[in-house]
Short mmCIF file of C-alpha atoms in Angstrom, two decimals:
data_model
loop_
_atom_site.label_atom_id
_atom_site.label_comp_id
_atom_site.label_asym_id
_atom_site.label_seq_id
_atom_site.Cartn_x
_atom_site.Cartn_y
_atom_site.Cartn_z
CA UNK A 1 16.44 11.57 52.36
CA UNK A 2 20.26 11.89 52.27
CA UNK A 3 22.13 14.66 50.44
CA UNK A 4 22.64 12.63 47.24
CA UNK A 5 18.96 11.71 47.06
CA UNK A 6 17.97 15.35 47.67
CA UNK A 7 20.20 16.52 44.81
CA UNK A 8 18.84 13.90 42.42
CA UNK A 9 15.27 14.90 43.28
CA UNK A 10 16.05 18.44 42.04
CA UNK A 11 17.23 17.27 38.63
CA UNK A 12 14.96 17.45 35.59
CA UNK A 13 14.04 14.20 33.81
CA UNK A 14 16.38 15.13 30.97
CA UNK A 15 19.21 15.68 33.47
CA UNK A 16 18.44 12.29 34.98
CA UNK A 17 18.62 10.85 31.49
CA UNK A 18 22.02 12.44 30.92
CA UNK A 19 23.27 11.25 34.33
CA UNK A 20 22.08 7.70 33.67
CA UNK A 21 23.68 7.66 30.23
CA UNK A 22 26.97 8.95 31.64
CA UNK A 23 26.83 6.40 34.45
CA UNK A 24 26.19 3.63 31.99
CA UNK A 25 29.11 4.71 29.82
CA UNK A 26 31.44 4.96 32.82
CA UNK A 27 30.40 1.56 34.10
CA UNK A 28 30.82 -0.05 30.70
CA UNK A 29 34.40 1.21 30.42
CA UNK A 30 35.46 -0.74 33.53
CA UNK A 31 34.65 -4.13 32.15
CA UNK A 32 37.27 -6.33 30.61
CA UNK A 33 37.31 -7.10 26.88
CA UNK A 34 36.58 -10.77 27.52
CA UNK A 35 33.14 -9.90 28.96
CA UNK A 36 32.46 -6.87 26.75
CA UNK A 37 29.37 -8.15 24.90
CA UNK A 38 27.64 -9.61 27.96
CA UNK A 39 28.21 -6.61 30.24
CA UNK A 40 27.50 -3.96 27.62
CA UNK A 41 24.12 -5.63 27.13
CA UNK A 42 23.45 -5.30 30.87
CA UNK A 43 24.42 -1.63 30.90
CA UNK A 44 22.35 -0.94 27.79
CA UNK A 45 19.29 -2.54 29.41
CA UNK A 46 19.78 -0.40 32.53
CA UNK A 47 20.05 2.72 30.39
CA UNK A 48 16.91 1.69 28.50
CA UNK A 49 14.90 1.48 31.71
CA UNK A 50 16.13 4.86 32.94
CA UNK A 51 15.57 6.55 29.60
CA UNK A 52 12.10 5.04 29.34
CA UNK A 53 11.21 6.47 32.73
CA UNK A 54 12.39 9.92 31.66
CA UNK A 55 10.58 9.75 28.34
CA UNK A 56 7.37 8.63 29.98
CA UNK A 57 7.62 11.53 32.44
CA UNK A 58 8.40 14.22 29.88
CA UNK A 59 6.11 13.12 27.04
CA UNK A 60 2.62 12.77 28.50
CA UNK A 61 1.02 13.31 25.06
CA UNK A 62 -1.74 10.74 24.46
CA UNK A 63 -0.58 10.55 20.84
CA UNK A 64 2.65 8.78 21.89
CA UNK A 65 1.72 5.10 21.68
CA UNK A 66 3.52 2.41 23.66
CA UNK A 67 3.91 0.59 20.34
CA UNK A 68 6.22 3.42 19.21
CA UNK A 69 8.43 3.23 22.30
CA UNK A 70 11.41 0.98 21.57
CA UNK A 71 11.97 0.15 25.24
CA UNK A 72 8.37 -1.00 25.66
CA UNK A 73 7.70 -2.65 22.30
CA UNK A 74 11.06 -3.34 20.68
CA UNK A 75 12.99 -6.64 20.59
CA UNK A 76 14.24 -6.71 24.19
CA UNK A 77 15.59 -10.23 23.60
CA UNK A 78 18.03 -8.94 20.98
CA UNK A 79 20.84 -7.77 23.27
CA UNK A 80 23.53 -8.46 20.67
CA UNK A 81 22.96 -8.97 16.96
CA UNK A 82 24.30 -12.07 15.27
CA UNK A 83 24.29 -10.97 11.63
CA UNK A 84 24.55 -14.57 10.45
CA UNK A 85 21.21 -15.34 12.12
CA UNK A 86 18.23 -14.89 9.79
CA UNK A 87 15.89 -14.13 12.71
CA UNK A 88 18.17 -11.31 13.85
CA UNK A 89 18.46 -9.91 10.34
CA UNK A 90 14.68 -9.93 9.96
CA UNK A 91 14.19 -8.26 13.34
CA UNK A 92 16.69 -5.49 12.65
CA UNK A 93 15.22 -4.79 9.21
CA UNK A 94 11.72 -4.54 10.74
CA UNK A 95 12.97 -2.19 13.46
CA UNK A 96 14.59 0.11 10.91
CA UNK A 97 11.28 0.30 9.03
CA UNK A 98 9.53 1.00 12.33
CA UNK A 99 12.02 3.81 12.86
CA UNK A 100 10.72 5.54 9.73
CA UNK A 101 7.14 5.31 11.01
CA UNK A 102 8.14 6.85 14.34
CA UNK A 103 10.26 9.51 12.64
CA UNK A 104 7.16 10.77 10.83
CA UNK A 105 5.09 10.63 14.04
CA UNK A 106 7.81 12.55 15.89
CA UNK A 107 7.61 15.20 13.17
CA UNK A 108 3.84 15.40 13.37
CA UNK A 109 3.86 15.67 17.16
CA UNK A 110 6.84 18.07 17.15
CA UNK A 111 8.79 15.87 19.51
CA UNK A 112 12.29 17.28 19.94
CA UNK A 113 14.97 15.06 18.32
CA UNK A 114 17.47 15.33 21.18
CA UNK A 115 15.05 15.03 24.07
CA UNK A 116 11.56 13.67 23.57
CA UNK A 117 11.82 11.95 20.17
CA UNK A 118 10.91 8.27 20.21
CA UNK A 119 12.50 7.32 16.88
CA UNK A 120 16.30 7.21 17.57
CA UNK A 121 16.39 4.02 19.69
CA UNK A 122 14.89 2.04 16.80
CA UNK A 123 18.18 2.37 14.92
CA UNK A 124 20.71 3.28 17.62
CA UNK A 125 20.19 -0.08 19.35
CA UNK A 126 21.71 -1.78 16.30
CA UNK A 127 24.49 0.73 15.57
CA UNK A 128 22.78 2.57 12.72
CA UNK A 129 22.40 6.28 12.10
CA UNK A 130 20.33 8.16 9.49
CA UNK A 131 22.43 8.91 6.43
CA UNK A 132 19.59 10.67 4.59
CA UNK A 133 15.89 11.19 5.26
CA UNK A 134 13.48 10.85 2.35
CA UNK A 135 10.88 13.62 2.33
CA UNK A 136 7.72 13.82 0.21
CA UNK A 137 7.53 17.49 -0.76
CA UNK A 138 4.02 17.02 -2.12
CA UNK A 139 2.67 16.13 1.33
CA UNK A 140 3.82 18.97 3.59
CA UNK A 141 7.31 17.49 3.89
CA UNK A 142 6.23 14.19 5.44
CA UNK A 143 8.92 11.56 5.91
CA UNK A 144 8.34 8.33 4.00
CA UNK A 145 11.76 6.70 4.06
CA UNK A 146 15.31 6.79 5.36
CA UNK A 147 18.75 5.64 4.34
CA UNK A 148 20.53 4.23 7.38
CA UNK A 149 24.29 3.84 7.71
CA UNK A 150 25.89 1.13 9.86
CA UNK A 151 28.29 2.89 12.23
CA UNK A 152 29.61 0.23 14.61
CA UNK A 153 33.35 0.27 15.22
CA UNK A 154 35.23 -3.06 15.09
CA UNK A 155 35.88 -3.00 18.86
CA UNK A 156 32.16 -2.83 19.67
CA UNK A 157 30.80 -5.65 17.49
CA UNK A 158 30.99 -9.41 17.30
CA UNK A 159 32.58 -11.61 14.66
CA UNK A 160 29.51 -11.54 12.42
CA UNK A 161 29.65 -7.77 11.83
CA UNK A 162 31.16 -8.23 8.37
CA UNK A 163 27.77 -9.65 7.33
CA UNK A 164 25.89 -6.52 8.37
CA UNK A 165 24.66 -4.18 5.64
CA UNK A 166 26.54 -0.92 5.36
CA UNK A 167 23.40 0.90 4.22
CA UNK A 168 19.69 0.12 4.53
CA UNK A 169 17.03 1.95 2.53
CA UNK A 170 13.75 1.64 4.44
CA UNK A 171 10.22 2.76 3.56
CA UNK A 172 7.23 3.05 5.88
CA UNK A 173 3.65 2.19 5.00
CA UNK A 174 0.44 4.16 5.47
CA UNK A 175 0.00 6.36 8.54
CA UNK A 176 -3.68 6.92 9.29
CA UNK A 177 -3.25 10.19 11.16
CA UNK A 178 -1.78 13.62 10.60
CA UNK A 179 -1.02 15.43 7.40
CA UNK A 180 0.57 12.36 5.75
CA UNK A 181 -2.71 10.43 5.65
CA UNK A 182 -4.25 11.95 2.52
CA UNK A 183 -1.02 11.58 0.56
CA UNK A 184 -0.59 7.97 1.70
CA UNK A 185 -4.15 7.17 0.62
CA UNK A 186 -3.42 8.73 -2.77
CA UNK A 187 -0.35 6.52 -3.10
CA UNK A 188 -2.41 3.44 -2.20
CA UNK A 189 -4.85 4.28 -4.98
CA UNK A 190 -1.95 4.52 -7.41
CA UNK A 191 -0.74 1.16 -6.11
CA UNK A 192 -4.12 -0.50 -6.66
CA UNK A 193 -4.20 0.89 -10.21
CA UNK A 194 -0.63 -0.39 -10.81
CA UNK A 195 0.60 3.17 -11.18
CA UNK A 196 3.00 3.50 -8.26
CA UNK A 197 5.90 3.86 -10.69
CA UNK A 198 4.39 7.12 -12.00
CA UNK A 199 4.39 8.92 -8.64
CA UNK A 200 6.88 11.54 -7.45
CA UNK A 201 7.42 9.62 -4.20
CA UNK A 202 8.63 6.57 -6.07
CA UNK A 203 10.84 8.75 -8.24
CA UNK A 204 12.53 10.06 -5.08
CA UNK A 205 12.78 6.52 -3.72
CA UNK A 206 14.42 5.00 -6.78
CA UNK A 207 16.85 7.91 -7.04
CA UNK A 208 17.89 7.29 -3.42
CA UNK A 209 18.37 3.56 -4.04
CA UNK A 210 20.35 4.16 -7.22
CA UNK A 211 22.57 6.62 -5.36
CA UNK A 212 23.58 4.23 -2.57
CA UNK A 213 24.03 1.31 -4.98
CA UNK A 214 26.21 3.37 -7.32
CA UNK A 215 28.21 4.89 -4.46
CA UNK A 216 28.65 1.95 -2.10
CA UNK A 217 27.96 -1.18 -4.17
CA UNK A 218 24.92 -3.45 -4.26
CA UNK A 219 26.46 -6.02 -1.88
CA UNK A 220 26.50 -3.37 0.88
CA UNK A 221 22.87 -2.29 0.55
CA UNK A 222 19.59 -3.68 1.89
CA UNK A 223 16.05 -2.72 0.96
CA UNK A 224 13.26 -2.88 3.54
CA UNK A 225 9.64 -1.80 3.68
CA UNK A 226 6.23 -2.49 5.17
CA UNK A 227 2.84 -2.51 3.44
CA UNK A 228 2.84 0.46 1.02
CA UNK A 229 6.53 0.81 1.82
CA UNK A 230 7.19 -2.82 0.89
CA UNK A 231 5.53 -2.17 -2.48
CA UNK A 232 7.88 0.80 -2.89
CA UNK A 233 10.87 -1.37 -1.97
CA UNK A 234 9.74 -4.20 -4.27
CA UNK A 235 9.36 -1.83 -7.20
CA UNK A 236 12.78 -0.32 -6.52
CA UNK A 237 14.29 -3.79 -6.17
CA UNK A 238 12.81 -4.81 -9.52
CA UNK A 239 14.30 -1.77 -11.24
CA UNK A 240 17.74 -2.45 -9.78
CA UNK A 241 17.52 -6.20 -10.55
CA UNK A 242 16.96 -5.43 -14.22
CA UNK A 243 20.42 -3.84 -14.24
CA UNK A 244 21.95 -7.07 -12.94
CA UNK A 245 22.29 -6.02 -9.27
CA UNK A 246 20.28 -8.04 -6.75
CA UNK A 247 19.69 -6.29 -3.44
CA UNK A 248 18.98 -8.19 -0.25
CA UNK A 249 15.39 -7.18 0.47
CA UNK A 250 13.05 -7.53 3.45
CA UNK A 251 9.44 -6.91 2.44
CA UNK A 252 6.93 -7.03 5.29
CA UNK A 253 3.21 -7.53 4.52
CA UNK A 254 3.61 -6.69 0.81
CA UNK A 255 0.26 -5.99 -0.92
CA UNK A 256 -1.06 -8.58 -3.36
CA UNK A 257 -4.17 -7.33 -5.14
CA UNK A 258 -6.30 -10.28 -6.10
CA UNK A 259 -9.66 -11.87 -5.23
CA UNK A 260 -9.31 -13.29 -1.69
CA UNK A 261 -9.04 -16.92 -2.76
CA UNK A 262 -6.80 -17.77 0.17
CA UNK A 263 -9.68 -17.09 2.57
CA UNK A 264 -11.76 -19.93 1.10
CA UNK A 265 -11.84 -22.76 3.65
CA UNK A 266 -12.61 -25.63 1.26
CA UNK A 267 -9.25 -26.70 -0.19
CA UNK A 268 -10.75 -28.43 -3.24
CA UNK A 269 -12.77 -25.35 -4.18
CA UNK A 270 -9.74 -23.14 -3.66
CA UNK A 271 -7.53 -25.35 -5.84
CA UNK A 272 -10.20 -25.58 -8.54
CA UNK A 273 -10.50 -21.79 -8.73
CA UNK A 274 -6.74 -21.37 -8.94
CA UNK A 275 -6.37 -24.00 -11.69
CA UNK A 276 -9.18 -22.42 -13.69
CA UNK A 277 -7.59 -19.00 -13.23
CA UNK A 278 -4.23 -20.29 -14.44
CA UNK A 279 -5.76 -21.86 -17.56
CA UNK A 280 -7.68 -18.68 -18.42
CA UNK A 281 -4.67 -16.43 -17.78
CA UNK A 282 -2.32 -18.63 -19.82
CA UNK A 283 -4.86 -18.74 -22.66
CA UNK A 284 -5.18 -14.97 -22.74
CA UNK A 285 -1.40 -14.62 -22.62
CA UNK A 286 -1.04 -16.88 -25.64
CA UNK A 287 -3.75 -14.96 -27.48
CA UNK A 288 -1.86 -11.68 -27.15
CA UNK A 289 1.58 -13.23 -27.47
CA UNK A 290 2.14 -11.70 -30.89
CA UNK A 291 2.16 -8.18 -29.50
CA UNK A 292 5.54 -6.67 -28.72
CA UNK A 293 4.18 -5.43 -25.37
CA UNK A 294 3.43 -8.99 -24.23
CA UNK A 295 6.86 -10.20 -25.30
CA UNK A 296 8.48 -7.32 -23.44
CA UNK A 297 6.65 -8.21 -20.22
CA UNK A 298 7.64 -11.88 -20.57
CA UNK A 299 11.32 -10.97 -20.97
CA UNK A 300 11.15 -8.57 -18.05
CA UNK A 301 9.69 -11.23 -15.74
CA UNK A 302 12.34 -13.80 -16.65
CA UNK A 303 15.12 -11.25 -16.09
CA UNK A 304 14.02 -10.93 -12.45
CA UNK A 305 14.23 -14.65 -11.67
CA UNK A 306 17.68 -14.42 -10.06
CA UNK A 307 16.45 -11.87 -7.50
CA UNK A 308 15.03 -13.58 -4.40
CA UNK A 309 13.56 -10.99 -2.02
CA UNK A 310 12.47 -12.06 1.46
CA UNK A 311 8.70 -11.74 1.78
CA UNK A 312 7.05 -11.84 5.21
CA UNK A 313 3.29 -12.40 5.22
CA UNK A 314 0.67 -13.23 7.82
CA UNK A 315 -1.96 -15.76 6.81
CA UNK A 316 -4.64 -13.64 8.57
CA UNK A 317 -3.71 -10.50 6.64
CA UNK A 318 -5.82 -10.39 3.49
CA UNK A 319 -3.63 -7.61 2.06
CA UNK A 320 -0.66 -9.94 1.64
CA UNK A 321 -1.88 -13.51 2.25
CA UNK A 322 -2.50 -14.21 -1.46
CA UNK A 323 1.27 -14.61 -1.84
CA UNK A 324 0.85 -17.91 0.01
CA UNK A 325 -1.48 -19.33 -2.63
CA UNK A 326 0.42 -17.67 -5.47
CA UNK A 327 3.61 -19.62 -4.76
CA UNK A 328 2.06 -22.81 -3.38
CA UNK A 329 -0.20 -23.13 -6.43
CA UNK A 330 2.75 -22.70 -8.76
CA UNK A 331 4.55 -25.56 -7.05
CA UNK A 332 1.40 -27.73 -7.14
CA UNK A 333 0.97 -27.13 -10.89
CA UNK A 334 4.54 -28.28 -11.45
CA UNK A 335 3.89 -31.41 -9.41
CA UNK A 336 0.87 -32.41 -11.55
CA UNK A 337 2.72 -31.80 -14.80
CA UNK A 338 1.13 -28.44 -15.64
CA UNK A 339 4.19 -26.35 -14.91
CA UNK A 340 4.27 -24.92 -18.43
CA UNK A 341 0.77 -23.47 -18.05
CA UNK A 342 1.60 -21.97 -14.67
CA UNK A 343 4.95 -20.54 -15.79
CA UNK A 344 3.02 -18.55 -18.37
CA UNK A 345 0.12 -17.66 -16.08
CA UNK A 346 2.27 -16.55 -13.15
CA UNK A 347 3.76 -13.73 -15.22
CA UNK A 348 0.43 -12.03 -15.97
CA UNK A 349 -2.75 -10.71 -14.47
CA UNK A 350 -6.02 -11.01 -16.39
CA UNK A 351 -6.65 -7.27 -16.10
CA UNK A 352 -3.29 -6.37 -17.59
CA UNK A 353 -3.76 -8.85 -20.42
CA UNK A 354 -7.19 -7.41 -21.32
CA UNK A 355 -5.80 -3.88 -21.40
CA UNK A 356 -2.92 -5.09 -23.50
CA UNK A 357 -5.32 -6.80 -25.90
CA UNK A 358 -7.10 -3.52 -26.66
CA UNK A 359 -3.83 -1.74 -27.30
CA UNK A 360 -3.51 0.16 -24.02
CA UNK A 361 0.09 0.26 -22.74
CA UNK A 362 0.39 -1.40 -19.35
CA UNK A 363 3.18 -1.79 -16.82
CA UNK A 364 3.97 -5.26 -15.53
CA UNK A 365 1.92 -6.07 -12.41
CA UNK A 366 3.95 -4.96 -9.40
CA UNK A 367 2.95 -7.83 -7.10
CA UNK A 368 3.94 -10.63 -9.49
CA UNK A 369 7.50 -11.80 -8.92
CA UNK A 370 9.29 -14.92 -10.18
CA UNK A 371 11.27 -15.89 -7.08
CA UNK A 372 11.05 -15.27 -3.35
CA UNK A 373 12.05 -16.49 0.07
CA UNK A 374 8.53 -16.60 1.52
CA UNK A 375 8.06 -16.60 5.30
CA UNK A 376 4.53 -17.09 6.63
CA UNK A 377 3.48 -16.20 10.15
CA UNK A 378 0.95 -18.92 10.99
CA UNK A 379 0.36 -17.79 14.56
CA UNK A 380 -3.07 -16.66 15.69
CA UNK A 381 -3.70 -12.93 15.26
CA UNK A 382 -6.17 -11.17 17.54
CA UNK A 383 -7.34 -8.87 14.76
CA UNK A 384 -6.43 -7.58 11.31
CA UNK A 385 -4.38 -4.76 12.87
CA UNK A 386 -2.11 -7.30 14.57
CA UNK A 387 -1.86 -9.43 11.44
CA UNK A 388 -0.76 -6.41 9.37
CA UNK A 389 1.46 -4.81 12.01
CA UNK A 390 5.20 -4.32 11.50
CA UNK A 391 5.64 -4.96 15.24
CA UNK A 392 4.97 -8.69 14.87
CA UNK A 393 8.15 -9.33 12.93
CA UNK A 394 10.66 -9.04 15.77
CA UNK A 395 8.80 -11.17 18.30
CA UNK A 396 10.82 -14.19 19.47
CA UNK A 397 7.85 -16.59 19.73
CA UNK A 398 6.58 -16.49 16.14
CA UNK A 399 5.28 -19.63 14.40
CA UNK A 400 6.96 -19.26 11.03
CA UNK A 401 7.19 -21.39 7.90
CA UNK A 402 9.82 -20.42 5.35
CA UNK A 403 10.39 -21.70 1.85
CA UNK A 404 12.36 -20.53 -1.15
CA UNK A 405 10.52 -20.49 -4.48
CA UNK A 406 12.64 -20.19 -7.61
CA UNK A 407 11.25 -19.52 -11.06
CA UNK A 408 12.51 -22.05 -13.61
#
């Protein structure tokens, strides 16, 4: 062992991390501007490997999953972001949502922000920094969302940077461990009962969204969320859309509460059930049409038609897969000349109509939306956990079908 190797062996993992970061920065500064993007990517990958080694050495906790480590599970193929590329935009949005998940896990495991925390790379890799963290005070200060600010300087980005969002409001879904679990389950119950809008967490979420929209403009703001968090983002997006501002939104595995018709293998049976459901729903809607509540819901649904959020669903995920049939059936009804029936049925749920009929005030069903850019992952999932995972949405080898559905 020479002198240099002996000195390095005496350094702590965190010192090695600092040395590797400094070395990477020094090396990057020697490259010419003409090769900046290519060589910075090389240096960043080298720094990733060194930092991963340090993190793995200093955080032996069994609670730290490889799926939470950006350098092991993140989009390694995304060395430089092309903001005009829809795949890149989707991947970055998913990573920012993942960052909120890992933020909360870092808090639960008391991982130090500057040393052992796993969350920062999920946003730093794409030139974002937390602008504000969203904390649920009713659940022992658990983190459920974050507002990210894009911080890249013009000299460090490519020509597509003007298409990047300046702010992203991201919401995580349910965490099944730690002190956030009971509160997340409570929120899911509210969601199933169509009462998410009445919760304090949503009140904090919509206030945060309104703040960034009012301060920085709707064209500079994205919404993103996964599972329960995508329901939160969808509800916030609906509220903002009703004011005439349409936020670019990335909703991963959004819940759609309905009988699992999409899981029926026989296509004729599945279509028959959907047609019968549409006829019954449209009939009930007409029966209660005279009530002011029904008219209000109809007007509200139509007012959202210009907002086209991006929905990402996996056909093997029964929590969100009903969106596939919801939109495909609407198109099929138009093709057979029954578009009028479906336009009425698609705005309502039978449960909400029955409650409305007996005079009980009801909020519009959260999961029903007039328009969407629907992307379906048709690849084979090993299990439900994979089909519902946020991690699937930045993989480069996905088998995706995308289609825009517009309410007319």
